[in-house]
mmCIF file with all atom_site columns, C-alpha atoms in Angstrom:
data_model
loop_
_atom_site.group_PDB
_atom_site.id
_atom_site.type_symbol
_atom_site.label_atom_id
_atom_site.label_alt_id
_atom_site.label_comp_id
_atom_site.label_asym_id
_atom_site.label_entity_id
_atom_site.label_seq_id
_atom_site.pdbx_PDB_ins_code
_atom_site.Cartn_x
_atom_site.Cartn_y
_atom_site.Cartn_z
_atom_site.occupancy
_atom_site.B_iso_or_equiv
_atom_site.pdbx_formal_charge
_atom_site.auth_seq_id
_atom_site.auth_comp_id
_atom_site.auth_asym_id
_atom_site.auth_atom_id
_atom_site.pdbx_PDB_model_num
ATOM 1   C CA . UNK A 1 1   ? 13.020  22.605  13.042  1.00 55.00 ? 1   UNK A CA 1
ATOM 2   C CA . UNK A 1 2   ? 10.900  21.157  10.232  1.00 57.00 ? 2   UNK A CA 1
ATOM 3   C CA . UNK A 1 3   ? 12.825  19.838  7.209   1.00 60.00 ? 3   UNK A CA 1
ATOM 4   C CA . UNK A 1 4   ? 12.468  21.447  3.783   1.00 60.00 ? 4   UNK A CA 1
ATOM 5   C CA . UNK A 1 5   ? 9.422   20.452  1.723   1.00 61.00 ? 5   UNK A CA 1
ATOM 6   C CA . UNK A 1 6   ? 11.060  17.619  -0.305  1.00 62.00 ? 6   UNK A CA 1
ATOM 7   C CA . UNK A 1 7   ? 12.203  15.924  2.902   1.00 75.00 ? 7   UNK A CA 1
ATOM 8   C CA . UNK A 1 8   ? 9.013   16.533  4.889   1.00 71.00 ? 8   UNK A CA 1
ATOM 9   C CA . UNK A 1 9   ? 7.326   13.197  4.159   1.00 69.00 ? 9   UNK A CA 1
ATOM 10  C CA . UNK A 1 10  ? 10.603  11.338  4.685   1.00 70.00 ? 10  UNK A CA 1
ATOM 11  C CA . UNK A 1 11  ? 10.864  12.992  8.108   1.00 71.00 ? 11  UNK A CA 1
ATOM 12  C CA . UNK A 1 12  ? 7.205   12.335  8.983   1.00 75.00 ? 12  UNK A CA 1
ATOM 13  C CA . UNK A 1 13  ? 7.313   8.645   8.053   1.00 78.00 ? 13  UNK A CA 1
ATOM 14  C CA . UNK A 1 14  ? 10.082  7.835   10.539  1.00 83.00 ? 14  UNK A CA 1
ATOM 15  C CA . UNK A 1 15  ? 9.026   5.179   13.047  1.00 92.00 ? 15  UNK A CA 1
ATOM 16  C CA . UNK A 1 16  ? 10.460  3.858   16.305  1.00 92.00 ? 16  UNK A CA 1
ATOM 17  C CA . UNK A 1 17  ? 10.415  0.066   16.702  1.00 96.00 ? 17  UNK A CA 1
ATOM 18  C CA . UNK A 1 18  ? 9.222   -0.474  20.292  1.00 96.00 ? 18  UNK A CA 1
ATOM 19  C CA . UNK A 1 19  ? 9.031   -4.293  20.074  1.00 97.00 ? 19  UNK A CA 1
ATOM 20  C CA . UNK A 1 20  ? 9.651   -6.789  17.265  1.00 97.00 ? 20  UNK A CA 1
ATOM 21  C CA . UNK A 1 21  ? 7.224   -5.822  14.492  1.00 97.00 ? 21  UNK A CA 1
ATOM 22  C CA . UNK A 1 22  ? 5.644   -2.955  16.492  1.00 98.00 ? 22  UNK A CA 1
ATOM 23  C CA . UNK A 1 23  ? 6.301   0.627   15.421  1.00 97.00 ? 23  UNK A CA 1
ATOM 24  C CA . UNK A 1 24  ? 5.192   3.939   16.896  1.00 96.00 ? 24  UNK A CA 1
ATOM 25  C CA . UNK A 1 25  ? 5.311   7.653   16.230  1.00 93.00 ? 25  UNK A CA 1
ATOM 26  C CA . UNK A 1 26  ? 3.444   10.777  17.256  1.00 90.00 ? 26  UNK A CA 1
ATOM 27  C CA . UNK A 1 27  ? 1.612   12.378  14.355  1.00 88.00 ? 27  UNK A CA 1
ATOM 28  C CA . UNK A 1 28  ? 0.837   16.069  14.350  1.00 85.00 ? 28  UNK A CA 1
ATOM 29  C CA . UNK A 1 29  ? -1.566  17.906  12.055  1.00 81.00 ? 29  UNK A CA 1
ATOM 30  C CA . UNK A 1 30  ? 0.897   18.418  9.191   1.00 83.00 ? 30  UNK A CA 1
ATOM 31  C CA . UNK A 1 31  ? -0.981  15.782  7.161   1.00 78.00 ? 31  UNK A CA 1
ATOM 32  C CA . UNK A 1 32  ? -4.435  16.860  8.330   1.00 83.00 ? 32  UNK A CA 1
ATOM 33  C CA . UNK A 1 33  ? -7.569  17.432  6.302   1.00 84.00 ? 33  UNK A CA 1
ATOM 34  C CA . UNK A 1 34  ? -11.285 16.891  6.599   1.00 84.00 ? 34  UNK A CA 1
ATOM 35  C CA . UNK A 1 35  ? -11.167 16.363  10.360  1.00 86.00 ? 35  UNK A CA 1
ATOM 36  C CA . UNK A 1 36  ? -8.562  13.572  10.384  1.00 89.00 ? 36  UNK A CA 1
ATOM 37  C CA . UNK A 1 37  ? -5.083  12.615  9.184   1.00 84.00 ? 37  UNK A CA 1
ATOM 38  C CA . UNK A 1 38  ? -5.003  12.011  5.439   1.00 85.00 ? 38  UNK A CA 1
ATOM 39  C CA . UNK A 1 39  ? -5.530  8.330   4.612   1.00 85.00 ? 39  UNK A CA 1
ATOM 40  C CA . UNK A 1 40  ? -2.520  8.383   2.309   1.00 86.00 ? 40  UNK A CA 1
ATOM 41  C CA . UNK A 1 41  ? -0.320  9.395   5.238   1.00 88.00 ? 41  UNK A CA 1
ATOM 42  C CA . UNK A 1 42  ? -1.585  6.446   7.291   1.00 92.00 ? 42  UNK A CA 1
ATOM 43  C CA . UNK A 1 43  ? -0.857  4.192   4.322   1.00 94.00 ? 43  UNK A CA 1
ATOM 44  C CA . UNK A 1 44  ? 2.702   5.567   4.090   1.00 92.00 ? 44  UNK A CA 1
ATOM 45  C CA . UNK A 1 45  ? 3.230   4.675   7.762   1.00 94.00 ? 45  UNK A CA 1
ATOM 46  C CA . UNK A 1 46  ? 1.844   1.169   7.177   1.00 97.00 ? 46  UNK A CA 1
ATOM 47  C CA . UNK A 1 47  ? 4.086   0.596   4.152   1.00 96.00 ? 47  UNK A CA 1
ATOM 48  C CA . UNK A 1 48  ? 7.157   1.892   5.978   1.00 95.00 ? 48  UNK A CA 1
ATOM 49  C CA . UNK A 1 49  ? 6.514   -0.439  8.943   1.00 97.00 ? 49  UNK A CA 1
ATOM 50  C CA . UNK A 1 50  ? 5.902   -3.462  6.693   1.00 98.00 ? 50  UNK A CA 1
ATOM 51  C CA . UNK A 1 51  ? 8.978   -2.659  4.577   1.00 96.00 ? 51  UNK A CA 1
ATOM 52  C CA . UNK A 1 52  ? 11.127  -2.694  7.703   1.00 96.00 ? 52  UNK A CA 1
ATOM 53  C CA . UNK A 1 53  ? 9.824   -6.198  8.574   1.00 97.00 ? 53  UNK A CA 1
ATOM 54  C CA . UNK A 1 54  ? 10.817  -7.745  5.239   1.00 97.00 ? 54  UNK A CA 1
ATOM 55  C CA . UNK A 1 55  ? 14.401  -8.940  5.824   1.00 94.00 ? 55  UNK A CA 1
ATOM 56  C CA . UNK A 1 56  ? 15.489  -9.046  2.159   1.00 95.00 ? 56  UNK A CA 1
ATOM 57  C CA . UNK A 1 57  ? 16.106  -5.504  0.806   1.00 94.00 ? 57  UNK A CA 1
ATOM 58  C CA . UNK A 1 58  ? 15.877  -6.872  -2.750  1.00 95.00 ? 58  UNK A CA 1
ATOM 59  C CA . UNK A 1 59  ? 12.146  -7.381  -2.167  1.00 96.00 ? 59  UNK A CA 1
ATOM 60  C CA . UNK A 1 60  ? 10.486  -4.074  -2.943  1.00 96.00 ? 60  UNK A CA 1
ATOM 61  C CA . UNK A 1 61  ? 6.808   -3.109  -2.562  1.00 96.00 ? 61  UNK A CA 1
ATOM 62  C CA . UNK A 1 62  ? 4.670   -4.382  -5.432  1.00 96.00 ? 62  UNK A CA 1
ATOM 63  C CA . UNK A 1 63  ? 1.170   -3.671  -4.114  1.00 96.00 ? 63  UNK A CA 1
ATOM 64  C CA . UNK A 1 64  ? -0.629  -2.443  -1.024  1.00 97.00 ? 64  UNK A CA 1
ATOM 65  C CA . UNK A 1 65  ? -4.251  -2.255  -0.024  1.00 97.00 ? 65  UNK A CA 1
ATOM 66  C CA . UNK A 1 66  ? -5.669  -0.593  3.040   1.00 97.00 ? 66  UNK A CA 1
ATOM 67  C CA . UNK A 1 67  ? -9.032  -0.572  4.738   1.00 98.00 ? 67  UNK A CA 1
ATOM 68  C CA . UNK A 1 68  ? -9.924  2.404   6.906   1.00 96.00 ? 68  UNK A CA 1
ATOM 69  C CA . UNK A 1 69  ? -12.023 1.501   9.928   1.00 96.00 ? 69  UNK A CA 1
ATOM 70  C CA . UNK A 1 70  ? -12.223 4.930   11.596  1.00 95.00 ? 70  UNK A CA 1
ATOM 71  C CA . UNK A 1 71  ? -10.546 8.329   11.242  1.00 94.00 ? 71  UNK A CA 1
ATOM 72  C CA . UNK A 1 72  ? -6.876  8.616   12.128  1.00 93.00 ? 72  UNK A CA 1
ATOM 73  C CA . UNK A 1 73  ? -6.403  11.333  14.744  1.00 93.00 ? 73  UNK A CA 1
ATOM 74  C CA . UNK A 1 74  ? -3.298  13.305  15.649  1.00 89.00 ? 74  UNK A CA 1
ATOM 75  C CA . UNK A 1 75  ? -1.202  11.941  18.500  1.00 91.00 ? 75  UNK A CA 1
ATOM 76  C CA . UNK A 1 76  ? 0.223   8.460   19.109  1.00 94.00 ? 76  UNK A CA 1
ATOM 77  C CA . UNK A 1 77  ? 0.133   6.024   16.176  1.00 94.00 ? 77  UNK A CA 1
ATOM 78  C CA . UNK A 1 78  ? 1.025   2.335   16.568  1.00 98.00 ? 78  UNK A CA 1
ATOM 79  C CA . UNK A 1 79  ? 1.519   -0.174  13.777  1.00 98.00 ? 79  UNK A CA 1
ATOM 80  C CA . UNK A 1 80  ? 1.751   -3.904  14.470  1.00 98.00 ? 80  UNK A CA 1
ATOM 81  C CA . UNK A 1 81  ? 3.171   -5.881  11.530  1.00 98.00 ? 81  UNK A CA 1
ATOM 82  C CA . UNK A 1 82  ? 3.112   -9.606  10.820  1.00 98.00 ? 82  UNK A CA 1
ATOM 83  C CA . UNK A 1 83  ? 5.313   -11.033 8.078   1.00 98.00 ? 83  UNK A CA 1
ATOM 84  C CA . UNK A 1 84  ? 2.782   -13.586 6.870   1.00 98.00 ? 84  UNK A CA 1
ATOM 85  C CA . UNK A 1 85  ? 5.032   -15.417 4.431   1.00 97.00 ? 85  UNK A CA 1
ATOM 86  C CA . UNK A 1 86  ? 8.395   -14.985 2.794   1.00 96.00 ? 86  UNK A CA 1
ATOM 87  C CA . UNK A 1 87  ? 9.529   -17.058 -0.149  1.00 95.00 ? 87  UNK A CA 1
ATOM 88  C CA . UNK A 1 88  ? 12.423  -16.848 -2.562  1.00 94.00 ? 88  UNK A CA 1
ATOM 89  C CA . UNK A 1 89  ? 10.918  -14.044 -4.629  1.00 94.00 ? 89  UNK A CA 1
ATOM 90  C CA . UNK A 1 90  ? 7.884   -12.734 -2.721  1.00 96.00 ? 90  UNK A CA 1
ATOM 91  C CA . UNK A 1 91  ? 6.922   -11.703 0.796   1.00 97.00 ? 91  UNK A CA 1
ATOM 92  C CA . UNK A 1 92  ? 3.509   -10.820 2.207   1.00 98.00 ? 92  UNK A CA 1
ATOM 93  C CA . UNK A 1 93  ? 2.918   -8.656  5.269   1.00 98.00 ? 93  UNK A CA 1
ATOM 94  C CA . UNK A 1 94  ? -0.107  -7.367  7.146   1.00 98.00 ? 94  UNK A CA 1
ATOM 95  C CA . UNK A 1 95  ? -0.350  -4.362  9.428   1.00 98.00 ? 95  UNK A CA 1
ATOM 96  C CA . UNK A 1 96  ? -2.858  -3.305  12.063  1.00 98.00 ? 96  UNK A CA 1
ATOM 97  C CA . UNK A 1 97  ? -2.816  0.458   12.586  1.00 97.00 ? 97  UNK A CA 1
ATOM 98  C CA . UNK A 1 98  ? -3.949  2.003   15.850  1.00 98.00 ? 98  UNK A CA 1
ATOM 99  C CA . UNK A 1 99  ? -4.735  5.696   16.238  1.00 95.00 ? 99  UNK A CA 1
ATOM 100 C CA . UNK A 1 100 ? -5.979  7.262   19.442  1.00 93.00 ? 100 UNK A CA 1
ATOM 101 C CA . UNK A 1 101 ? -5.649  3.823   21.049  1.00 95.00 ? 101 UNK A CA 1
ATOM 102 C CA . UNK A 1 102 ? -8.213  2.267   18.669  1.00 97.00 ? 102 UNK A CA 1
ATOM 103 C CA . UNK A 1 103 ? -7.856  0.029   15.639  1.00 98.00 ? 103 UNK A CA 1
ATOM 104 C CA . UNK A 1 104 ? -8.177  2.471   12.726  1.00 97.00 ? 104 UNK A CA 1
ATOM 105 C CA . UNK A 1 105 ? -6.813  0.601   9.702   1.00 97.00 ? 105 UNK A CA 1
ATOM 106 C CA . UNK A 1 106 ? -5.795  -2.744  8.230   1.00 98.00 ? 106 UNK A CA 1
ATOM 107 C CA . UNK A 1 107 ? -3.196  -3.054  5.476   1.00 98.00 ? 107 UNK A CA 1
ATOM 108 C CA . UNK A 1 108 ? -1.882  -5.870  3.293   1.00 98.00 ? 108 UNK A CA 1
ATOM 109 C CA . UNK A 1 109 ? 1.175   -5.562  1.063   1.00 98.00 ? 109 UNK A CA 1
ATOM 110 C CA . UNK A 1 110 ? 3.301   -7.803  -1.058  1.00 97.00 ? 110 UNK A CA 1
ATOM 111 C CA . UNK A 1 111 ? 6.971   -7.328  -1.798  1.00 97.00 ? 111 UNK A CA 1
ATOM 112 C CA . UNK A 1 112 ? 8.925   -8.970  -4.558  1.00 96.00 ? 112 UNK A CA 1
ATOM 113 C CA . UNK A 1 113 ? 12.217  -9.128  -6.323  1.00 94.00 ? 113 UNK A CA 1
ATOM 114 C CA . UNK A 1 114 ? 12.521  -7.676  -9.782  1.00 88.00 ? 114 UNK A CA 1
ATOM 115 C CA . UNK A 1 115 ? 13.040  -10.504 -12.222 1.00 80.00 ? 115 UNK A CA 1
ATOM 116 C CA . UNK A 1 116 ? 14.036  -10.255 -15.872 1.00 79.00 ? 116 UNK A CA 1
ATOM 117 C CA . UNK A 1 117 ? 11.187  -10.708 -18.274 1.00 76.00 ? 117 UNK A CA 1
ATOM 118 C CA . UNK A 1 118 ? 10.764  -10.888 -22.002 1.00 73.00 ? 118 UNK A CA 1
ATOM 119 C CA . UNK A 1 119 ? 10.464  -7.791  -24.103 1.00 74.00 ? 119 UNK A CA 1
ATOM 120 C CA . UNK A 1 120 ? 7.018   -6.282  -24.346 1.00 70.00 ? 120 UNK A CA 1
ATOM 121 C CA . UNK A 1 121 ? 5.478   -6.626  -27.772 1.00 72.00 ? 121 UNK A CA 1
ATOM 122 C CA . UNK A 1 122 ? 2.317   -4.821  -28.718 1.00 74.00 ? 122 UNK A CA 1
ATOM 123 C CA . UNK A 1 123 ? -0.071  -7.020  -30.658 1.00 75.00 ? 123 UNK A CA 1
ATOM 124 C CA . UNK A 1 124 ? -2.527  -5.738  -33.219 1.00 76.00 ? 124 UNK A CA 1
ATOM 125 C CA . UNK A 1 125 ? -6.098  -5.690  -31.975 1.00 70.00 ? 125 UNK A CA 1
ATOM 126 C CA . UNK A 1 126 ? -8.566  -8.044  -33.584 1.00 68.00 ? 126 UNK A CA 1
ATOM 127 C CA . UNK A 1 127 ? -11.471 -6.019  -34.975 1.00 66.00 ? 127 UNK A CA 1
ATOM 128 C CA . UNK A 1 128 ? -14.592 -6.620  -32.915 1.00 65.00 ? 128 UNK A CA 1
ATOM 129 C CA . UNK A 1 129 ? -16.920 -4.950  -35.397 1.00 62.00 ? 129 UNK A CA 1
ATOM 130 C CA . UNK A 1 130 ? -16.783 -4.043  -39.052 1.00 62.00 ? 130 UNK A CA 1
ATOM 131 C CA . UNK A 1 131 ? -15.542 -0.522  -39.876 1.00 61.00 ? 131 UNK A CA 1
ATOM 132 C CA . UNK A 1 132 ? -18.083 2.125   -38.981 1.00 62.00 ? 132 UNK A CA 1
ATOM 133 C CA . UNK A 1 133 ? -19.231 0.217   -35.895 1.00 60.00 ? 133 UNK A CA 1
ATOM 134 C CA . UNK A 1 134 ? -22.181 -1.527  -37.596 1.00 61.00 ? 134 UNK A CA 1
ATOM 135 C CA . UNK A 1 135 ? -22.530 -5.150  -36.675 1.00 62.00 ? 135 UNK A CA 1
ATOM 136 C CA . UNK A 1 136 ? -23.669 -7.786  -39.075 1.00 60.00 ? 136 UNK A CA 1
ATOM 137 C CA . UNK A 1 137 ? -27.090 -9.235  -38.245 1.00 60.00 ? 137 UNK A CA 1
ATOM 138 C CA . UNK A 1 138 ? -27.002 -12.595 -36.494 1.00 64.00 ? 138 UNK A CA 1
ATOM 139 C CA . UNK A 1 139 ? -27.062 -15.615 -38.784 1.00 65.00 ? 139 UNK A CA 1
ATOM 140 C CA . UNK A 1 140 ? -30.487 -17.216 -38.994 1.00 69.00 ? 140 UNK A CA 1
ATOM 141 C CA . UNK A 1 141 ? -30.973 -20.701 -40.294 1.00 70.00 ? 141 UNK A CA 1
ATOM 142 C CA . UNK A 1 142 ? -33.296 -21.044 -43.321 1.00 70.00 ? 142 UNK A CA 1
ATOM 143 C CA . UNK A 1 143 ? -36.957 -21.714 -42.507 1.00 69.00 ? 143 UNK A CA 1
#
């Protein structure tokens, strides 16, 4: 039985770790459009796999980028993750996504702890042009 709508993506992002850093799942056509699985769905799978490879739960996703090499098809999906580096506050991971037995996507994400920062203060903008948008003519030296 399919879960209710709010839990659908949570259910469809579940992965089985088949080896250290290797995750798999069968994808159906729930997230289908334009002749392939939606790219955002593939990115969700990549992020979920990379998140599970970052040992420190205090490090949360900060950014992700993904390159799509070919369409993702329904059926078996495999994601191979490498934790490239983990420091005190940041971790970087890469993922190779396979769909239909072929490399279909590459992803890179960074994860970081949330650190306290100073209060945000809005600064007044420096006027780039006089009021009305007219610019003064350039200064020319006397002839």
